[in-house]
Short mmCIF file of C-alpha atoms and ligand atoms in Angstrom, two decimals:
data_model
loop_
_atom_site.label_atom_id
_atom_site.label_comp_id
_atom_site.label_asym_id
_atom_site.label_seq_id
_atom_site.Cartn_x
_atom_site.Cartn_y
_atom_site.Cartn_z
CA MET A 154 -4.64 10.29 -10.07
CA LEU A 155 -3.56 13.87 -10.40
CA ASP A 156 -1.31 15.37 -13.03
CA SER A 157 2.31 15.90 -12.08
CA ALA A 158 1.87 19.63 -11.33
CA SER A 159 -0.82 18.91 -8.72
CA LYS A 160 1.22 16.06 -7.30
CA ALA A 161 4.19 18.42 -7.02
CA PHE A 162 2.02 20.99 -5.23
CA PHE A 163 0.82 18.49 -2.65
CA HIS A 164 4.28 17.08 -2.17
CA THR A 165 5.47 20.62 -1.42
CA LEU A 166 2.52 21.01 0.94
CA ALA A 167 3.55 17.79 2.64
CA GLN A 168 6.85 19.45 3.50
CA SER A 169 5.06 22.44 5.05
CA GLY A 170 6.07 22.84 8.68
CA LEU A 171 2.81 24.56 9.67
CA LEU A 172 0.56 21.96 8.08
CA LYS A 173 2.65 19.21 9.59
CA THR A 174 2.41 20.74 13.04
CA LEU A 175 -1.35 21.26 12.80
CA ALA A 176 -2.09 17.90 11.22
CA SER A 177 0.17 16.03 13.66
CA ARG A 178 -1.38 17.82 16.60
CA TYR A 179 -5.01 17.32 15.65
CA GLY A 180 -5.17 14.54 13.07
CA MET A 181 -5.35 11.56 15.45
CA ARG A 182 -6.27 13.29 18.69
CA SER A 183 -9.58 11.56 19.25
CA PRO A 184 -11.38 8.59 17.67
CA ARG A 185 -13.22 11.06 15.45
CA SER A 186 -10.23 13.12 14.30
CA PHE A 187 -9.82 13.59 10.55
CA ALA A 188 -6.72 11.43 9.94
CA ARG A 189 -8.62 8.42 11.29
CA ARG A 190 -10.61 8.30 8.12
CA PHE A 191 -7.46 6.86 6.45
CA ILE A 192 -5.41 5.55 9.39
CA ALA A 193 -6.74 2.97 11.83
CA GLY A 194 -5.01 4.44 14.89
CA GLU A 195 -1.58 4.67 16.47
CA THR A 196 -1.46 1.25 18.18
CA VAL A 197 -1.59 -2.34 17.00
CA ASP A 198 -4.69 -2.88 19.15
CA GLU A 199 -6.50 -0.16 17.25
CA ALA A 200 -5.40 -1.73 13.95
CA ILE A 201 -6.67 -5.14 15.07
CA GLU A 202 -10.00 -3.59 16.02
CA ALA A 203 -10.24 -2.02 12.54
CA ALA A 204 -9.29 -5.38 10.99
CA ARG A 205 -12.07 -7.14 12.88
CA ALA A 206 -14.58 -4.58 11.60
CA VAL A 207 -13.31 -5.11 8.06
CA GLU A 208 -13.59 -8.90 8.42
CA ALA A 209 -17.13 -8.56 9.73
CA GLN A 210 -18.03 -7.10 6.34
CA GLY A 211 -16.55 -10.05 4.46
CA LEU A 212 -13.33 -8.27 3.48
CA MET A 213 -9.73 -9.40 3.97
CA HIS A 214 -6.91 -7.12 5.08
CA THR A 215 -3.19 -6.46 5.25
CA LEU A 216 -1.83 -4.41 8.17
CA ASP A 217 0.87 -1.84 7.67
CA LEU A 218 2.85 -0.32 10.52
CA LEU A 219 3.52 3.14 9.13
CA GLY A 220 7.08 4.33 8.90
CA GLU A 221 9.66 4.84 6.16
CA SER A 222 13.07 6.31 5.45
CA VAL A 223 14.64 5.53 8.81
CA THR A 224 18.10 7.04 9.20
CA SER A 225 19.80 4.84 11.79
CA LEU A 226 20.28 1.15 12.47
CA GLU A 227 18.65 1.63 15.87
CA GLN A 228 15.47 2.93 14.25
CA ALA A 229 15.51 0.02 11.80
CA ALA A 230 15.96 -2.46 14.65
CA TRP A 231 13.11 -0.81 16.51
CA ALA A 232 10.81 -1.06 13.44
CA THR A 233 11.75 -4.73 13.05
CA GLN A 234 10.91 -5.37 16.70
CA GLN A 235 7.58 -3.63 16.19
CA TYR A 236 6.83 -5.83 13.21
CA LEU A 237 7.72 -8.97 15.15
CA ALA A 238 5.46 -7.85 17.99
CA MET A 239 2.73 -7.11 15.47
CA VAL A 240 2.99 -10.62 14.03
CA GLU A 241 2.56 -12.02 17.54
CA ALA A 242 -0.38 -9.72 18.26
CA ILE A 243 -2.18 -10.60 15.01
CA ALA A 244 -1.66 -14.33 15.58
CA LYS A 245 -2.96 -14.01 19.13
CA ALA A 246 -5.98 -12.01 18.00
CA GLY A 247 -6.93 -14.77 15.55
CA ILE A 248 -7.54 -12.39 12.63
CA GLY A 249 -6.35 -12.78 9.01
CA ARG A 250 -2.58 -12.92 8.63
CA GLY A 251 -1.40 -10.31 6.15
CA VAL A 252 1.31 -7.69 6.62
CA SER A 253 2.72 -4.95 4.38
CA LEU A 254 6.05 -3.22 4.99
CA LYS A 255 8.62 -0.91 3.40
CA LEU A 256 12.30 -1.71 3.04
CA THR A 257 13.43 1.81 3.97
CA GLN A 258 11.60 1.26 7.25
CA LEU A 259 13.87 -1.72 7.88
CA GLY A 260 17.02 0.32 7.23
CA LEU A 261 17.60 0.15 3.46
CA ASP A 262 18.98 3.70 3.35
CA VAL A 263 21.45 2.96 6.13
CA ASP A 264 22.72 -0.51 5.26
CA LYS A 265 21.29 -2.88 2.69
CA ALA A 266 22.53 -6.07 4.38
CA THR A 267 20.90 -5.06 7.66
CA ALA A 268 17.60 -4.32 5.92
CA VAL A 269 17.68 -7.77 4.29
CA ASP A 270 18.50 -9.40 7.63
CA ASN A 271 15.64 -7.52 9.27
CA LEU A 272 13.19 -8.64 6.61
CA ARG A 273 14.46 -12.20 6.88
CA ARG A 274 13.90 -12.15 10.65
CA ILE A 275 10.32 -11.05 10.12
CA LEU A 276 9.77 -13.70 7.44
CA GLU A 277 11.23 -16.45 9.58
CA ARG A 278 8.74 -15.65 12.31
CA ALA A 279 5.76 -14.85 10.09
CA GLU A 280 5.86 -17.44 7.30
CA PRO A 281 5.61 -20.56 9.48
CA ALA A 282 2.70 -18.90 11.30
CA GLY A 283 0.77 -18.60 8.02
CA PHE A 284 1.39 -14.93 7.24
CA PHE A 285 1.81 -13.35 3.83
CA ILE A 286 4.24 -10.42 3.70
CA ARG A 287 3.89 -7.80 0.98
CA VAL A 288 6.89 -5.56 0.33
CA ASP A 289 5.47 -2.16 -0.65
CA MET A 290 7.15 -0.32 -3.52
CA GLU A 291 8.65 3.06 -2.76
CA ASN A 292 9.79 5.72 -5.24
CA SER A 293 11.85 4.92 -8.31
CA PRO A 294 15.37 5.10 -6.78
CA TYR A 295 14.29 1.99 -4.82
CA THR A 296 12.74 -0.08 -7.61
CA ASP A 297 15.85 -2.00 -8.63
CA ILE A 298 17.04 -2.71 -5.13
CA THR A 299 13.59 -3.73 -3.91
CA LEU A 300 13.19 -6.26 -6.72
CA GLU A 301 16.75 -7.48 -6.22
CA ILE A 302 16.18 -8.08 -2.49
CA PHE A 303 12.87 -9.73 -3.24
CA GLU A 304 14.53 -12.11 -5.72
CA THR A 305 17.31 -12.92 -3.27
CA LEU A 306 14.77 -13.95 -0.64
CA TRP A 307 12.77 -15.84 -3.24
CA ASP A 308 15.90 -17.75 -4.28
CA GLN A 309 16.41 -18.63 -0.63
CA GLY A 310 13.03 -20.35 -0.64
CA HIS A 311 10.71 -17.72 0.83
CA ARG A 312 7.32 -18.00 -0.87
CA GLU A 313 4.84 -16.18 1.39
CA ILE A 314 6.14 -12.87 0.14
CA GLY A 315 5.05 -10.56 -2.67
CA VAL A 316 6.01 -7.34 -4.44
CA VAL A 317 4.28 -4.25 -5.81
CA LEU A 318 4.66 -2.79 -9.32
CA GLN A 319 3.60 0.70 -10.39
CA SER A 320 2.05 1.23 -13.82
CA ALA A 321 3.36 4.82 -13.81
CA LEU A 322 6.93 3.62 -14.40
CA TYR A 323 8.00 2.82 -17.97
CA ARG A 324 9.96 -0.20 -16.76
CA SER A 325 7.09 -1.92 -14.95
CA GLU A 326 5.70 -3.95 -17.84
CA LYS A 327 9.08 -5.68 -18.15
CA ASP A 328 9.27 -6.11 -14.38
CA LEU A 329 5.84 -7.70 -14.42
CA ALA A 330 6.91 -10.23 -17.04
CA ARG A 331 9.98 -10.97 -14.86
CA MET A 332 7.88 -11.47 -11.72
CA ASN A 333 5.27 -13.55 -13.53
CA ALA A 334 8.02 -15.80 -14.90
CA LEU A 335 9.41 -16.19 -11.39
CA GLY A 336 6.00 -17.21 -10.02
CA ALA A 337 5.86 -14.26 -7.62
CA SER A 338 2.71 -12.55 -6.38
CA VAL A 339 2.40 -8.97 -7.66
CA ARG A 340 0.19 -6.19 -6.35
CA LEU A 341 -0.43 -3.83 -9.27
CA VAL A 342 -0.87 -0.11 -8.43
CA LYS A 343 -0.69 3.13 -10.41
CA GLY A 344 2.07 4.58 -8.18
CA ALA A 345 1.83 7.07 -5.33
CA TYR A 346 5.03 9.06 -5.83
CA LYS A 347 5.90 12.07 -7.93
CA GLU A 348 8.36 10.75 -10.50
CA PRO A 349 10.38 12.52 -13.22
CA ALA A 350 9.53 12.19 -16.94
CA SER A 351 12.79 10.29 -17.44
CA VAL A 352 11.30 7.26 -15.67
CA ALA A 353 7.53 7.69 -15.50
CA TYR A 354 4.46 8.66 -17.51
CA GLN A 355 3.30 12.14 -16.60
CA ARG A 356 -0.23 11.98 -18.01
CA LYS A 357 -2.99 10.14 -16.17
CA ALA A 358 -4.21 8.68 -19.47
CA ASP A 359 -0.81 7.04 -20.04
CA VAL A 360 -0.61 5.66 -16.48
CA ASP A 361 -4.14 4.25 -16.88
CA ALA A 362 -3.36 2.74 -20.30
CA ALA A 363 -0.29 1.01 -18.85
CA PHE A 364 -2.38 -0.20 -15.91
CA LEU A 365 -4.91 -1.72 -18.31
CA ARG A 366 -2.19 -3.52 -20.26
CA MET A 367 -0.58 -4.75 -17.06
CA VAL A 368 -3.81 -5.92 -15.47
CA LYS A 369 -4.37 -8.28 -18.39
CA ALA A 370 -0.84 -9.69 -18.18
CA LEU A 371 -1.17 -10.00 -14.42
CA LEU A 372 -4.49 -11.83 -14.46
CA THR A 373 -3.49 -14.14 -17.29
CA ASP A 374 0.09 -15.00 -16.31
CA GLY A 375 0.37 -13.88 -12.67
CA HIS A 376 0.39 -15.82 -9.42
CA ARG A 377 -1.97 -14.77 -6.61
CA PRO A 378 -2.52 -11.47 -8.46
CA ALA A 379 -3.70 -8.37 -6.61
CA VAL A 380 -5.32 -5.48 -8.48
CA ALA A 381 -4.99 -2.48 -6.17
CA THR A 382 -6.98 0.56 -7.27
CA HIS A 383 -10.05 2.63 -6.40
CA ASP A 384 -10.61 3.46 -10.04
CA ALA A 385 -13.93 1.99 -11.15
CA ALA A 386 -12.83 1.97 -14.81
CA MET A 387 -9.75 -0.14 -13.97
CA ILE A 388 -11.84 -2.48 -11.84
CA ASP A 389 -14.45 -2.92 -14.56
CA ALA A 390 -11.71 -3.68 -17.09
CA ALA A 391 -10.18 -6.29 -14.78
CA ARG A 392 -13.57 -7.91 -14.24
CA ARG A 393 -14.31 -7.96 -17.97
CA TRP A 394 -10.93 -9.47 -18.80
CA ALA A 395 -11.30 -12.16 -16.14
CA GLN A 396 -14.73 -13.07 -17.48
CA GLU A 397 -13.55 -13.16 -21.10
CA GLN A 398 -10.56 -15.30 -20.20
CA GLN A 399 -12.57 -17.46 -17.81
CA ILE A 400 -10.33 -16.62 -14.89
CA ALA A 401 -12.26 -17.57 -11.77
CA ALA A 402 -12.90 -14.86 -9.16
CA GLU A 403 -11.05 -16.92 -6.50
CA ARG A 404 -7.83 -16.76 -8.52
CA PHE A 405 -7.20 -13.04 -7.91
CA GLU A 406 -8.10 -10.27 -5.53
CA PHE A 407 -8.86 -6.58 -5.52
CA GLN A 408 -7.24 -4.33 -2.95
CA MET A 409 -8.10 -0.84 -1.69
CA LEU A 410 -6.87 1.47 1.02
CA TYR A 411 -8.62 1.80 4.36
CA GLY A 412 -11.26 4.52 4.26
CA ILE A 413 -11.30 4.96 0.48
CA ARG A 414 -14.28 3.94 -1.70
CA ARG A 415 -15.87 1.83 1.02
CA ASP A 416 -18.97 1.64 -1.19
CA LEU A 417 -17.01 -0.02 -3.97
CA GLN A 418 -15.25 -2.34 -1.51
CA SER A 419 -18.60 -3.71 -0.29
CA GLN A 420 -20.01 -3.88 -3.80
CA LEU A 421 -17.15 -6.08 -4.99
CA VAL A 422 -17.73 -8.47 -2.09
CA ARG A 423 -21.44 -8.59 -2.88
CA ASP A 424 -20.52 -9.40 -6.48
CA GLY A 425 -18.47 -12.39 -5.32
CA TYR A 426 -14.93 -10.99 -5.57
CA ARG A 427 -12.11 -11.22 -3.05
CA MET A 428 -11.37 -7.81 -1.63
CA ARG A 429 -8.48 -6.89 0.67
CA VAL A 430 -8.19 -3.63 2.60
CA TYR A 431 -4.77 -2.14 3.36
CA ILE A 432 -4.97 -0.97 6.96
CA PRO A 433 -2.23 1.45 7.99
CA PHE A 434 -1.59 2.39 11.60
CA GLY A 435 1.15 3.80 13.80
CA ARG A 436 2.61 7.05 15.01
CA GLU A 437 4.50 7.80 11.77
CA TRP A 438 1.37 8.44 9.77
CA PHE A 439 2.09 11.86 8.27
CA PRO A 440 3.83 11.00 4.92
CA TYR A 441 1.22 8.33 4.17
CA PHE A 442 -1.56 10.73 5.03
CA MET A 443 -0.15 13.44 2.76
CA ARG A 444 0.09 11.04 -0.18
CA ARG A 445 -3.63 10.29 0.23
CA LEU A 446 -4.40 14.02 0.28
CA GLY A 447 -2.30 14.52 -2.83
CA GLU A 448 -4.42 12.01 -4.72
CA ARG A 449 -7.64 13.92 -4.26
CA PRO A 450 -7.96 17.68 -3.70
CA ALA A 451 -11.36 17.18 -2.03
CA ASN A 452 -9.48 15.46 0.79
CA VAL A 453 -7.60 18.68 1.50
CA TRP A 454 -10.86 20.49 2.30
CA PHE A 455 -11.81 17.56 4.47
CA VAL A 456 -8.58 18.12 6.44
CA VAL A 457 -8.88 21.90 6.58
CA ARG A 458 -12.43 21.47 7.93
CA GLY A 459 -11.05 18.88 10.36
CA ILE A 460 -8.33 21.21 11.64
CA ALA A 461 -10.83 24.07 11.96
CA GLY A 462 -13.19 21.77 13.87
CA GLU A 463 -10.47 20.54 16.22
CA THR A 464 -9.03 23.97 17.00
CA ARG A 465 -12.38 25.64 17.68
C1 FAD B 274 -3.89 -1.74 -1.41
C2 FAD B 274 -3.03 -0.67 -1.99
C3 FAD B 274 -1.67 -0.73 -1.80
C4 FAD B 274 -0.84 0.24 -2.36
N1 FAD B 274 0.52 0.11 -2.28
C5 FAD B 274 1.31 1.00 -2.94
C6 FAD B 274 2.73 0.82 -3.00
O1 FAD B 274 3.30 -0.11 -2.45
N2 FAD B 274 3.45 1.75 -3.69
C7 FAD B 274 2.86 2.80 -4.35
O2 FAD B 274 3.57 3.60 -4.99
N3 FAD B 274 1.54 2.99 -4.29
C8 FAD B 274 0.75 2.12 -3.61
N4 FAD B 274 -0.61 2.32 -3.59
C9 FAD B 274 -1.17 3.62 -4.02
C10 FAD B 274 -1.42 3.68 -5.51
O3 FAD B 274 -0.20 3.70 -6.21
C11 FAD B 274 -2.21 4.96 -5.87
O4 FAD B 274 -1.48 6.07 -5.48
C12 FAD B 274 -3.58 5.03 -5.22
O5 FAD B 274 -4.20 3.78 -5.16
C13 FAD B 274 -4.50 5.97 -6.03
O6 FAD B 274 -4.65 5.51 -7.34
P1 FAD B 274 -5.96 4.77 -7.89
O7 FAD B 274 -5.52 3.54 -8.60
O8 FAD B 274 -6.93 4.55 -6.82
O9 FAD B 274 -6.53 5.69 -9.02
P2 FAD B 274 -6.81 7.24 -9.14
O10 FAD B 274 -6.92 7.51 -10.59
O11 FAD B 274 -5.83 8.03 -8.34
O12 FAD B 274 -8.21 7.39 -8.44
C14 FAD B 274 -9.41 6.83 -8.94
C15 FAD B 274 -10.57 7.22 -8.03
O13 FAD B 274 -10.39 6.61 -6.76
C16 FAD B 274 -10.77 7.49 -5.72
N5 FAD B 274 -9.57 7.84 -4.93
C17 FAD B 274 -8.29 7.59 -5.24
N6 FAD B 274 -7.45 8.02 -4.28
C18 FAD B 274 -8.24 8.58 -3.34
C19 FAD B 274 -7.98 9.20 -2.10
N7 FAD B 274 -6.75 9.34 -1.62
N8 FAD B 274 -9.05 9.65 -1.38
C20 FAD B 274 -10.31 9.50 -1.84
N9 FAD B 274 -10.61 8.92 -3.02
C21 FAD B 274 -9.60 8.47 -3.76
C22 FAD B 274 -11.37 8.70 -6.38
O14 FAD B 274 -12.73 8.46 -6.54
C23 FAD B 274 -10.67 8.72 -7.72
O15 FAD B 274 -11.39 9.39 -8.71
C24 FAD B 274 -1.44 1.33 -3.07
C25 FAD B 274 -2.81 1.38 -3.26
C26 FAD B 274 -3.61 0.39 -2.75
C27 FAD B 274 -5.08 0.45 -3.02
#
């Protein structure tokens, strides 16, 4: 995790028209283009192919159709249709049944009731077919509403659904207690967004300390807990805590993003842990891609080299 100044720099970079044009033009152009390191492809077939490769290594997965912040009901309806088609395609392919999505992709910024209806439609199709749907957490203006929508659906009896909490936010420890009490599955992350000091820790050490406190509460009191990080220190701490508390390895899972720390992903499987890879795909890959660059400056050189290679 970077400090907030670096995060701010990369978020500004993400808005850069030139970078966007170059990255969009070259990033996914061929199977070897640089964005494919982090994104499985633009189509569901490509995502399914990546998922099969992941399964062949003994890993599980959740597929994410990239897209966020849609600005019209038509776009939200289109995204919902895409998700429904994806559910069908995954079921037909016979691969593991996990899906991640964002509420702003389903129209939350346009009309809350429509976004909830869209999510319900997806759940009604996916749950009976054995899917688990994870609602990703977006930046802090969406925390309250995301948890509120989640609880509404939970109250209506949906159980194959889970949330995400970010250790960067001051509020998250309380939210974790609330979700644990409810019996809901939480994916714990550090948080991918640049947040103001009024709501979030600004120092990496503080975000990590909160993560360590939360991982203990999650493993001890949580339901189907997911520890989502590439940070070896966080992973070691989770493993140690589980051993000390005699929490069996089957009772929780680690999660990592596609293309990041593949060495550690395989190592965890070899050590007998459950490991799920988040596989993003789709045409709207740019904001996701820029967040991954923002997390690690070395990735920027990787992209600059990629653009230079593609334009030569
Ligand atoms: C499965 C999964 C789902 C997620 N869902 C959400 C969500 O819903 N909402 C949300 O806000 N965030 C989400 N995130 C992102 C998360 O919040 C962090 O931004 C991201 O995981 C980086 O933090 P880290 O815990 O890996 O630790 P860091 O301290 O950032 O990194 C630790 C080490 O991991 C490696 N690493 C980390 N990131 C990269 C990278 N981009 N490229 C190469 N190496 C890297 C490096 O070796 C680094 O030193 C998710 C992450 C995962 C793994």
